[in-house]
C-alpha cells in the first residue's frame, strides 16, 4: 500500500473520540446474537453436545449459559439466550454494564463481578460458555484455562467470539464455517473466526448502515473529509507513501508520520 | 352447635361444583404473597438467616427460592419472589400449572416436575424453601424430610404455608406471630398457622369480596338461598340440630343427614 | 403382540377424557421450541439459507417467521422466535388460542385467522415457515402447496414439525438428523421426523415427567390401574391376545374388543 | 423588547452546555405521545382514515406505524404505538438511539437505519407515518416527498410533529386544532403546530417542572442568576436595549452584544 | 321474515354450548380497544375534556382510567389503557377474571372487586370511565348513577360501550359517530352505539374470521348444517314461516316452535 | 492516624473523576432493595403497621409506596416495590432519572417532579414512604416535615435510608437492628443506620467486587498506585503524618497538604 501511494483507511482503526470503533460494532452485534444461536445448535446431541434444549420445557431445566463479558458481544449474546429461555449469567468487571443489564432484564438474567472465583463457579455450572471479552488492540486474557475444562460437563459447548483477537479461552484456536468445531476434554469448541459471514444479508446491511456516513463524506469532500473527521483521521493508515498508523509502524519497525502532517504533504 | 339448633355454614366447606373452595382462596393468595415476604425477612442475618438479600445486587447472586406447589399459594409466592429478583424454581406434579407459569413468566422462573430427585435438587440449592402444597381435606405429604435438612445450607429458611393442614415439611409445627420461628439443623422454620392475620386490612377486604355474594343471598332468601346454591348447600354443617356434613359426622361418629333432607325438615 | 398375549399400552394412544394426549405433549413442546432453533440454523448462508440473522441487529430487519398452528407446537415455536427477536406471525383457526397468545405476548407477535388469503400473505413474507398443524389421528391439511413455494423468497426455510403425521406442507417428506434438509424451488425443507431425538437429555426428562404417574400406578396396581384410569384404558391396544384399540382393528381388518371387556376376560 | 429595555429570556433558547434545550423537552415528550394518539384517531374511517384499529384484534393485523426519528419525540411516539399494539418501525441515523430502543423494547418494535431505501420501504408499508425529526435551529430535511405520497395507501395518515420547524414531510404545512387535517393524494395530513395545547393540564405541569428551577434562581438572585447559569446566559435575548442572541441579530441585521458583556453594562 | 318463509339466523343469537356468542366477540374486542382510544381523544381539551394526556410524561401524572367490567370489552380496553401509560383500575365481580388480568399485567394495572364502595372510589378518582358491563340478554345495571356524576372531575370522560344494550351508566343514551358526545354535570359522555363502525377495515376482517366457519358449513350442507351445529341451531330465528327463537316469540307474543322441530317440518 | 504516620484511604472518599463514589455505590444498591423489604415487613400489623400486604391480591388494592429520590437507592427501592406489586411513585428533581425509570418500567410505576406540592400529595397517599435522597457531603433536606406526619395514615411506615447522613425526614433519628423502629404521630419510623449489615453475605460480596480492583493495584504498586489513580488520590486522607483531605482539614482546623504533594514527600 505504501508503494502504491494509496490513501488507506482501515475499518478496524476508525475510532471515535470516546474510543469506540463504530465500523466494528455492527459485527459485534451480529456475532453476539449468533453466538447463542450456534451454541444452541452444538448443544444438540447430533452435533456432539449434551443434548440439552436451550429453553428446556415446562418441568425440565433449561440450558445454563455463562457469558464472559457484558460489552456489545456479551449483551447481544445474553439477549438471545434469555429470549430462548436459558438460565443466563453474565460476568464482567464493569459494574455499570452489569447494572444496565440488570435494569433491562430485571431478574431474567443474573450478573456476577468478574473474578477467578465467580468465573470458575459459572463456567462449571454451564452447558454453554460464550467468550465475549475483547480487549481493543490487545489479546484478551484467558479466562477459561485448559485445567478448567476438566471440571466442565461432558458435551458442554464453548463459543469463543473473541477468537480472531486471540480468544479469551486458553484452548480456543480459529476454525472455519466448513469445519467449525473440535473437542478437547469432552468440551465442544466453536471458534469460527468470521461468524458474521454466516449471515451475510444481515451483516452487510449492518455494516453499510455504519460505513455509509463516512463513505458519503469521503465521496463529497475527498481528502478534506479525513482532515475534518476525527474518526477518519484516526483511522488513516497510509497516505502518499507515508505510514500514518502508529501501532502498525511500531509493529513493523517503520517510520510513523502523524495523519494531519501526512495529509498536509 | 347442634344443641343450639343453629343453621351453620363453615367457610372452609363452601365448595363450588368444580371442587374449589371460594372462601379459602383469597386467604391462599394472601398467604402465598406473604410467604415470600416473610422468607425475605428471616433470610436477614439479624433474624437468624444466611444474610442474603432476595434480589442480590448487580454482580452478586440473588437468593435461590424453591417453591413446592404451583397452586394458588405457590403461584402467588412465585410472583413476589420473581418480583424481588430472586432465582425461583417451582415444583409441581400438575403439568398444566407449570406450563401456565412458564407462559406467564417466560424465563423469569423455572419449573420442575415434582419427584424425589427434583425436590432434593431444588431444596439443597435453595436459600428459601416455601411449602405450598395443600391437599384439600387431607394432610399434605412431607416433601421435605428431617434427613434432607442436613443437606440444606446453614441459615436457610423454610416457610411452610400448609402448616395449618399438617404441613408439607416433616419438621414443621404451628407457630404464632409473636414467636414465629424455630431452628432445626441450622434451618430457620417459619410456620405461623394464620399468616393472613398479619395483614388484616388486605385480608379482610379479600375475604369480604368473596363472602359478600353469599351473604347477600342469605340475607335476601334465608334458608332458600342454601337450597338453591350448591356451594352453600355443600357447606352446610348443621341445621335444626342435625349434622349435615359427612366428614364431620364420620370423624365424630355421629349421625349424618343430607343437607337437602335436613333443610326440608 | 397379539400372539404373545402381552398387555400393551401405546404412548400415543393414552388419552385424557378431554381428548388430550398427555404422553405426546412434552414431545410437542420440545419439537416446537426446537423448530425455531433449527430454522435459525438453516437460515444461515453456510447451511443453505438466505443468510438472515433471526433477531437482526439495531437498524437491520430481523427474520420474518410465519408459524402455521397455535397449538402446543406452534405456541412453543412462537415463544423462541419472539425471544430471538424475530418478527412473528401465528396463524390458526382457533380464536381462543390466538387470543391467549395475544394476551401473553401483548404486541410482540401478531396473530392471523387461518384462511387461504392470510396463509399466502404470511408465507410469502416469511424467511422461515414453521408447519405446526397436527390433526390428532389424521393427516394434516397441506396449508403450503407446491405452487406457493415459487412465491417464497430464495433461501427461505420451511420446518415441518408435523411431518411424521403426513406434514402440513405439500412438499415435505421425512428426513433424518444425518441428512436433515433438501431444497425445492429454492426453499430449504427441514423435515426431520424425530426432532426431539436431537436433545435426548431434555426429551427424556420431559417424557419421564409425564409417564411416571402412569408407570407408578401400573407398578402398584397392575391391570387394575388400567381399569381405574380412563387414560390408560383408552390407551390399551392389546390384552391377552385381544385387540382393544378400534382404529388399529379397523385399519388391519381385525376383530375389536372393548378394553374393559377384554380386561374382564 | 429592545425599546422597552426589558431583560428577556426565551424558552426555546435556554440551552445546557451539552446543547440540549431543557425547556423544550417536555413539549417534545407531550407531542410525541400525542402524535400516536391523534394518528389513531385519524385512522378511523369517520375521521377520513383507512378504518384501521391501531392494535387490531386477535386474528386481524394491527396498524403499521412508521416513526421517522428516534429522538425524544420519536421515542415517545413509539412507546404509545407499541403500547396500543401497533406494528412499529423506528428510523434514525443515530445507531445509539436505535440500540437503546432495541434494548428497551426487545422485539416489540423494529429499528432501521435512516436512508432513502429504508424510508421508502417503511413509509409505503405504513398506515400511519409520524414525522419526528427535528434539527435544532434548522429546517428538518423532507424525508417524505410529494412523489412518495402516491405509493402510500389510500386513507393512510401522516402526523408531522416537526411542522412548526418546517416539518420533515414535504407536503406538510401548519394546521390548527379547529381544522387539524387536510388530504393530499389520499393521505390525511395532521400538522397542528401546537399539539401540546390540546392537553394543557399535562403540558403545563410538564413545563413548570422544568422552568421552576430557573424561575427560582431568577427570583432569588435576579440578574446574577443569569450570569451564574450557563443555560440562562445562553438563553438571554435582550438586556437594557441590547440584543444578546446572535442568530436573531443576524436574522434581523442588528448589532449583537455578547450576554456577559451586556449584563456587565 | 316469517311471511317470506326465509330461514333466518341472527348474528347475535348464535351461541356455543358454553353460552358464548362467537359472532359478537370480535365486535367486543374492537369496541374495547377503541373505547380507550376515543376516551383519550375526548380527554383532550379541544374535544371538551380535562386536557390530560393518557400516559402523562416523566414527572407528570398520567390519566386515571376506571374500567367497569373485566370481560372481553373490559380486558381489551384495559390493555390499550395500560399500553398508553395510564393508571388503570378494573372492577368486576368475577374473581377469576381479575386474577387472570392480575397475572397477565403483573402490577401494571390494579383490580377491584365490584361493589358500591369500590365503584364510587375508582369512578371519583378517574379521568376516564369505561363502562364495559354487558349482561347477555338483559339490561346492564346502572353502575354509575346520575348522582355520582357530581363527584366526578370537571372535564372527565365516560365511554359507555354497553350503550346499545341499555348501557351501564345511568345517564348514557345512544349517540352517533357524527355527533358522538354530550355533557352532563361537566362530564363528557361518549355513547356511540356502533363503535366498531369507525374502523370498518379491522371490524370486517374480525367478523369474517368468525363467520366464515359457519358460512362454509351452511354453503356446504344447507339446512343440515343447522341441524348438526348447536350454535347455528340455537341461533335460528325463523324457518318456513315459523318463529324459532323463544325470547323473540315471548317479546312479541307469538307462537314458538323449537328449532329442531321446525327444521324437521 | 496522623500520629501513626499511616497512609490512610477512606472508603467514602474514593471518588471518580465524574464525582461518583464507587465504594459506596454497592451499599446504596443493597440499602435501596432492602428498604422496600423492611417497609413491607413493618406494614404488617404484627409489627405495628397498617396491616396492608405490599402487592394486595386480585380485587384488593396493593400498598401505595412513595419513594423520595430516583438515584441508586431510590431506583433499587422502586424495583423491589414494583416487583412486589405495590403502586409506586418516585419523586426527584432530576428529569433524566425520571425519564430513565419511566423507560425501564413503562407504566409499572409513576414519576413526579420533586416540589412541595407533589411531595405532599404522594406522601399523604402513601402506606410506605422511602426516603432516598442523599446529598453527597451534605445533610439531605427534610422533605417530610413533622407537620406532614399528621396528614399521613395511621400505621403507615417511613424508611429513611439517608438517616446516617442526617436523613431526609425531619423526624428521623438513627436506630439499630435490635431496636429498629419508633412511632411518631402514628407513623412507624424505620431508621437503621447500617441497613446492609442485615444481609452481610450479599453486602460483603458487593463491597469486595468494588474494592478488589483498588486493592489489587495497591498490593501491586504500593504508593505509586495512589499517584496513578485519581480515585485513590482523591480518597487519600493521611500520609506520613500529613492530612490530605481538605474537608476534614477544614472541619478540624488542621493544616491541609495536597495528596500529590504529600505523596512526593
PDB file of N, CA, C and O in Angstrom, chain D residues 132-171:
ATOM      1  N   UNK D 132     -40.868  12.811  13.069  1.00  0.00           N
ATOM      2  CA  UNK D 132     -40.347  13.199  14.378  1.00  0.00           C
ATOM      3  C   UNK D 132     -38.888  13.618  14.299  1.00  0.00           C
ATOM      4  O   UNK D 132     -38.126  13.432  15.235  1.00  0.00           O
ATOM      5  N   UNK D 133     -38.511  14.176  13.157  1.00  0.00           N
ATOM      6  CA  UNK D 133     -37.122  14.618  13.001  1.00  0.00           C
ATOM      7  C   UNK D 133     -37.059  16.120  13.190  1.00  0.00           C
ATOM      8  O   UNK D 133     -37.651  16.870  12.417  1.00  0.00           O
ATOM      9  N   UNK D 134     -36.390  16.556  14.223  1.00  0.00           N
ATOM     10  CA  UNK D 134     -36.225  17.976  14.463  1.00  0.00           C
ATOM     11  C   UNK D 134     -34.740  18.297  14.459  1.00  0.00           C
ATOM     12  O   UNK D 134     -33.977  17.718  15.242  1.00  0.00           O
ATOM     13  N   UNK D 135     -34.341  19.189  13.593  1.00  0.00           N
ATOM     14  CA  UNK D 135     -32.950  19.637  13.594  1.00  0.00           C
ATOM     15  C   UNK D 135     -32.910  20.952  14.366  1.00  0.00           C
ATOM     16  O   UNK D 135     -33.478  21.944  13.911  1.00  0.00           O
ATOM     17  N   UNK D 136     -32.304  20.955  15.555  1.00  0.00           N
ATOM     18  CA  UNK D 136     -32.290  22.192  16.346  1.00  0.00           C
ATOM     19  C   UNK D 136     -31.744  23.351  15.515  1.00  0.00           C
ATOM     20  O   UNK D 136     -30.652  23.253  14.952  1.00  0.00           O
ATOM     21  N   UNK D 137     -32.540  24.396  15.465  1.00  0.00           N
ATOM     22  CA  UNK D 137     -32.071  25.617  14.799  1.00  0.00           C
ATOM     23  C   UNK D 137     -32.008  25.526  13.287  1.00  0.00           C
ATOM     24  O   UNK D 137     -31.400  26.359  12.634  1.00  0.00           O
ATOM     25  N   UNK D 138     -32.637  24.505  12.699  1.00  0.00           N
ATOM     26  CA  UNK D 138     -32.598  24.426  11.239  1.00  0.00           C
ATOM     27  C   UNK D 138     -33.822  23.705  10.728  1.00  0.00           C
ATOM     28  O   UNK D 138     -34.504  23.019  11.480  1.00  0.00           O
ATOM     29  N   UNK D 139     -34.141  23.826   9.470  1.00  0.00           N
ATOM     30  CA  UNK D 139     -35.273  23.142   8.892  1.00  0.00           C
ATOM     31  C   UNK D 139     -34.939  21.665   8.768  1.00  0.00           C
ATOM     32  O   UNK D 139     -33.855  21.299   8.326  1.00  0.00           O
ATOM     33  N   UNK D 140     -35.850  20.836   9.195  1.00  0.00           N
ATOM     34  CA  UNK D 140     -35.642  19.395   9.075  1.00  0.00           C
ATOM     35  C   UNK D 140     -35.696  19.016   7.600  1.00  0.00           C
ATOM     36  O   UNK D 140     -36.370  19.682   6.812  1.00  0.00           O
ATOM     37  N   UNK D 141     -34.983  17.972   7.212  1.00  0.00           N
ATOM     38  CA  UNK D 141     -34.997  17.549   5.805  1.00  0.00           C
ATOM     39  C   UNK D 141     -36.350  16.935   5.463  1.00  0.00           C
ATOM     40  O   UNK D 141     -37.022  16.375   6.322  1.00  0.00           O
ATOM     41  N   UNK D 142     -36.772  17.032   4.191  1.00  0.00           N
ATOM     42  CA  UNK D 142     -38.040  16.440   3.751  1.00  0.00           C
ATOM     43  C   UNK D 142     -37.833  14.961   3.489  1.00  0.00           C
ATOM     44  O   UNK D 142     -37.465  14.556   2.381  1.00  0.00           O
ATOM     45  N   UNK D 143     -38.076  14.133   4.516  1.00  0.00           N
ATOM     46  CA  UNK D 143     -37.832  12.707   4.374  1.00  0.00           C
ATOM     47  C   UNK D 143     -38.907  12.046   3.529  1.00  0.00           C
ATOM     48  O   UNK D 143     -38.652  11.065   2.848  1.00  0.00           O
ATOM     49  N   UNK D 144     -40.120  12.583   3.608  1.00  0.00           N
ATOM     50  CA  UNK D 144     -41.195  12.055   2.771  1.00  0.00           C
ATOM     51  C   UNK D 144     -41.536  13.118   1.734  1.00  0.00           C
ATOM     52  O   UNK D 144     -41.927  14.229   2.083  1.00  0.00           O
ATOM     53  N   UNK D 145     -41.358  12.779   0.479  1.00  0.00           N
ATOM     54  CA  UNK D 145     -41.593  13.751  -0.585  1.00  0.00           C
ATOM     55  C   UNK D 145     -42.993  13.599  -1.173  1.00  0.00           C
ATOM     56  O   UNK D 145     -43.663  12.590  -0.947  1.00  0.00           O
ATOM     57  N   UNK D 146     -43.390  14.602  -1.918  1.00  0.00           N
ATOM     58  CA  UNK D 146     -44.691  14.584  -2.579  1.00  0.00           C
ATOM     59  C   UNK D 146     -44.858  13.326  -3.424  1.00  0.00           C
ATOM     60  O   UNK D 146     -45.907  12.686  -3.420  1.00  0.00           O
ATOM     61  N   UNK D 147     -43.803  12.984  -4.149  1.00  0.00           N
ATOM     62  CA  UNK D 147     -43.859  11.804  -5.024  1.00  0.00           C
ATOM     63  C   UNK D 147     -44.173  10.540  -4.232  1.00  0.00           C
ATOM     64  O   UNK D 147     -44.895   9.659  -4.704  1.00  0.00           O
ATOM     65  N   UNK D 148     -43.612  10.459  -3.030  1.00  0.00           N
ATOM     66  CA  UNK D 148     -43.794   9.245  -2.247  1.00  0.00           C
ATOM     67  C   UNK D 148     -45.246   9.042  -1.815  1.00  0.00           C
ATOM     68  O   UNK D 148     -45.686   7.913  -1.612  1.00  0.00           O
ATOM     69  N   UNK D 149     -45.977  10.133  -1.677  1.00  0.00           N
ATOM     70  CA  UNK D 149     -47.376  10.011  -1.237  1.00  0.00           C
ATOM     71  C   UNK D 149     -48.162   9.070  -2.137  1.00  0.00           C
ATOM     72  O   UNK D 149     -49.051   8.343  -1.689  1.00  0.00           O
ATOM     73  N   UNK D 150     -47.826   9.105  -3.424  1.00  0.00           N
ATOM     74  CA  UNK D 150     -48.599   8.303  -4.378  1.00  0.00           C
ATOM     75  C   UNK D 150     -48.455   6.800  -4.150  1.00  0.00           C
ATOM     76  O   UNK D 150     -49.291   6.027  -4.586  1.00  0.00           O
ATOM     77  N   UNK D 151     -47.377   6.425  -3.507  1.00  0.00           N
ATOM     78  CA  UNK D 151     -47.182   4.998  -3.232  1.00  0.00           C
ATOM     79  C   UNK D 151     -47.795   4.604  -1.893  1.00  0.00           C
ATOM     80  O   UNK D 151     -47.795   3.431  -1.535  1.00  0.00           O
ATOM     81  N   UNK D 152     -48.251   5.580  -1.169  1.00  0.00           N
ATOM     82  CA  UNK D 152     -48.838   5.254   0.136  1.00  0.00           C
ATOM     83  C   UNK D 152     -50.290   4.799  -0.030  1.00  0.00           C
ATOM     84  O   UNK D 152     -50.938   5.086  -1.030  1.00  0.00           O
ATOM     85  N   UNK D 153     -50.767   4.095   1.001  1.00  0.00           N
ATOM     86  CA  UNK D 153     -52.121   3.574   0.930  1.00  0.00           C
ATOM     87  C   UNK D 153     -53.147   4.705   1.017  1.00  0.00           C
ATOM     88  O   UNK D 153     -52.940   5.681   1.741  1.00  0.00           O
ATOM     89  N   UNK D 154     -54.248   4.528   0.346  1.00  0.00           N
ATOM     90  CA  UNK D 154     -55.338   5.476   0.445  1.00  0.00           C
ATOM     91  C   UNK D 154     -55.873   5.461   1.889  1.00  0.00           C
ATOM     92  O   UNK D 154     -56.116   4.390   2.435  1.00  0.00           O
ATOM     93  N   UNK D 155     -56.033   6.613   2.477  1.00  0.00           N
ATOM     94  CA  UNK D 155     -56.554   6.680   3.830  1.00  0.00           C
ATOM     95  C   UNK D 155     -55.481   6.546   4.897  1.00  0.00           C
ATOM     96  O   UNK D 155     -55.788   6.541   6.086  1.00  0.00           O
ATOM     97  N   UNK D 156     -54.220   6.439   4.477  1.00  0.00           N
ATOM     98  CA  UNK D 156     -53.166   6.420   5.486  1.00  0.00           C
ATOM     99  C   UNK D 156     -52.992   7.835   6.044  1.00  0.00           C
ATOM    100  O   UNK D 156     -53.490   8.804   5.485  1.00  0.00           O
ATOM    101  N   UNK D 157     -52.289   7.928   7.170  1.00  0.00           N
ATOM    102  CA  UNK D 157     -52.231   9.195   7.905  1.00  0.00           C
ATOM    103  C   UNK D 157     -50.783   9.600   8.162  1.00  0.00           C
ATOM    104  O   UNK D 157     -49.938   8.747   8.473  1.00  0.00           O
ATOM    105  N   UNK D 158     -50.504  10.876   7.995  1.00  0.00           N
ATOM    106  CA  UNK D 158     -49.193  11.426   8.370  1.00  0.00           C
ATOM    107  C   UNK D 158     -49.400  12.440   9.491  1.00  0.00           C
ATOM    108  O   UNK D 158     -50.237  13.325   9.382  1.00  0.00           O
ATOM    109  N   UNK D 159     -48.640  12.281  10.573  1.00  0.00           N
ATOM    110  CA  UNK D 159     -48.616  13.294  11.632  1.00  0.00           C
ATOM    111  C   UNK D 159     -47.213  13.882  11.639  1.00  0.00           C
ATOM    112  O   UNK D 159     -46.242  13.174  11.905  1.00  0.00           O
ATOM    113  N   UNK D 160     -47.107  15.161  11.320  1.00  0.00           N
ATOM    114  CA  UNK D 160     -45.776  15.776  11.261  1.00  0.00           C
ATOM    115  C   UNK D 160     -45.552  16.637  12.501  1.00  0.00           C
ATOM    116  O   UNK D 160     -45.983  17.777  12.568  1.00  0.00           O
ATOM    117  N   UNK D 161     -44.882  16.059  13.483  1.00  0.00           N
ATOM    118  CA  UNK D 161     -44.666  16.776  14.740  1.00  0.00           C
ATOM    119  C   UNK D 161     -43.693  17.931  14.555  1.00  0.00           C
ATOM    120  O   UNK D 161     -43.684  18.890  15.314  1.00  0.00           O
ATOM    121  N   UNK D 162     -42.883  17.823  13.503  1.00  0.00           N
ATOM    122  CA  UNK D 162     -41.857  18.839  13.291  1.00  0.00           C
ATOM    123  C   UNK D 162     -42.372  20.040  12.515  1.00  0.00           C
ATOM    124  O   UNK D 162     -41.590  20.922  12.145  1.00  0.00           O
ATOM    125  N   UNK D 163     -43.693  20.087  12.293  1.00  0.00           N
ATOM    126  CA  UNK D 163     -44.213  21.082  11.359  1.00  0.00           C
ATOM    127  C   UNK D 163     -43.903  22.518  11.766  1.00  0.00           C
ATOM    128  O   UNK D 163     -43.689  23.379  10.918  1.00  0.00           O
ATOM    129  N   UNK D 164     -43.842  22.786  13.074  1.00  0.00           N
ATOM    130  CA  UNK D 164     -43.587  24.177  13.467  1.00  0.00           C
ATOM    131  C   UNK D 164     -42.135  24.585  13.234  1.00  0.00           C
ATOM    132  O   UNK D 164     -41.771  25.735  13.432  1.00  0.00           O
ATOM    133  N   UNK D 165     -41.300  23.631  12.846  1.00  0.00           N
ATOM    134  CA  UNK D 165     -39.934  23.989  12.460  1.00  0.00           C
ATOM    135  C   UNK D 165     -39.706  23.662  10.997  1.00  0.00           C
ATOM    136  O   UNK D 165     -38.584  23.373  10.570  1.00  0.00           O
ATOM    137  N   UNK D 166     -40.811  23.699  10.247  1.00  0.00           N
ATOM    138  CA  UNK D 166     -40.686  23.468   8.811  1.00  0.00           C
ATOM    139  C   UNK D 166     -41.143  22.091   8.398  1.00  0.00           C
ATOM    140  O   UNK D 166     -41.500  21.857   7.261  1.00  0.00           O
ATOM    141  N   UNK D 167     -41.132  21.159   9.341  1.00  0.00           N
ATOM    142  CA  UNK D 167     -41.634  19.827   9.035  1.00  0.00           C
ATOM    143  C   UNK D 167     -40.614  18.943   8.358  1.00  0.00           C
ATOM    144  O   UNK D 167     -39.627  19.426   7.793  1.00  0.00           O
ATOM    145  N   UNK D 168     -40.829  17.621   8.455  1.00  0.00           N
ATOM    146  CA  UNK D 168     -39.929  16.699   7.763  1.00  0.00           C
ATOM    147  C   UNK D 168     -40.694  15.949   6.674  1.00  0.00           C
ATOM    148  O   UNK D 168     -40.243  14.942   6.170  1.00  0.00           O
ATOM    149  N   UNK D 169     -41.863  16.464   6.335  1.00  0.00           N
ATOM    150  CA  UNK D 169     -42.678  15.911   5.258  1.00  0.00           C
ATOM    151  C   UNK D 169     -42.846  17.032   4.240  1.00  0.00           C
ATOM    152  O   UNK D 169     -43.249  18.142   4.621  1.00  0.00           O
ATOM    153  N   UNK D 170     -42.568  16.761   2.991  1.00  0.00           N
ATOM    154  CA  UNK D 170     -42.572  17.849   2.003  1.00  0.00           C
ATOM    155  C   UNK D 170     -43.923  18.549   1.940  1.00  0.00           C
ATOM    156  O   UNK D 170     -44.000  19.767   1.801  1.00  0.00           O
ATOM    157  N   UNK D 171     -44.991  17.755   2.068  1.00  0.00           N
ATOM    158  CA  UNK D 171     -46.324  18.311   1.857  1.00  0.00           C
ATOM    159  C   UNK D 171     -46.981  18.837   3.137  1.00  0.00           C
ATOM    160  O   UNK D 171     -48.171  19.148   3.129  1.00  0.00           O
TER     161      UNK D 171
END
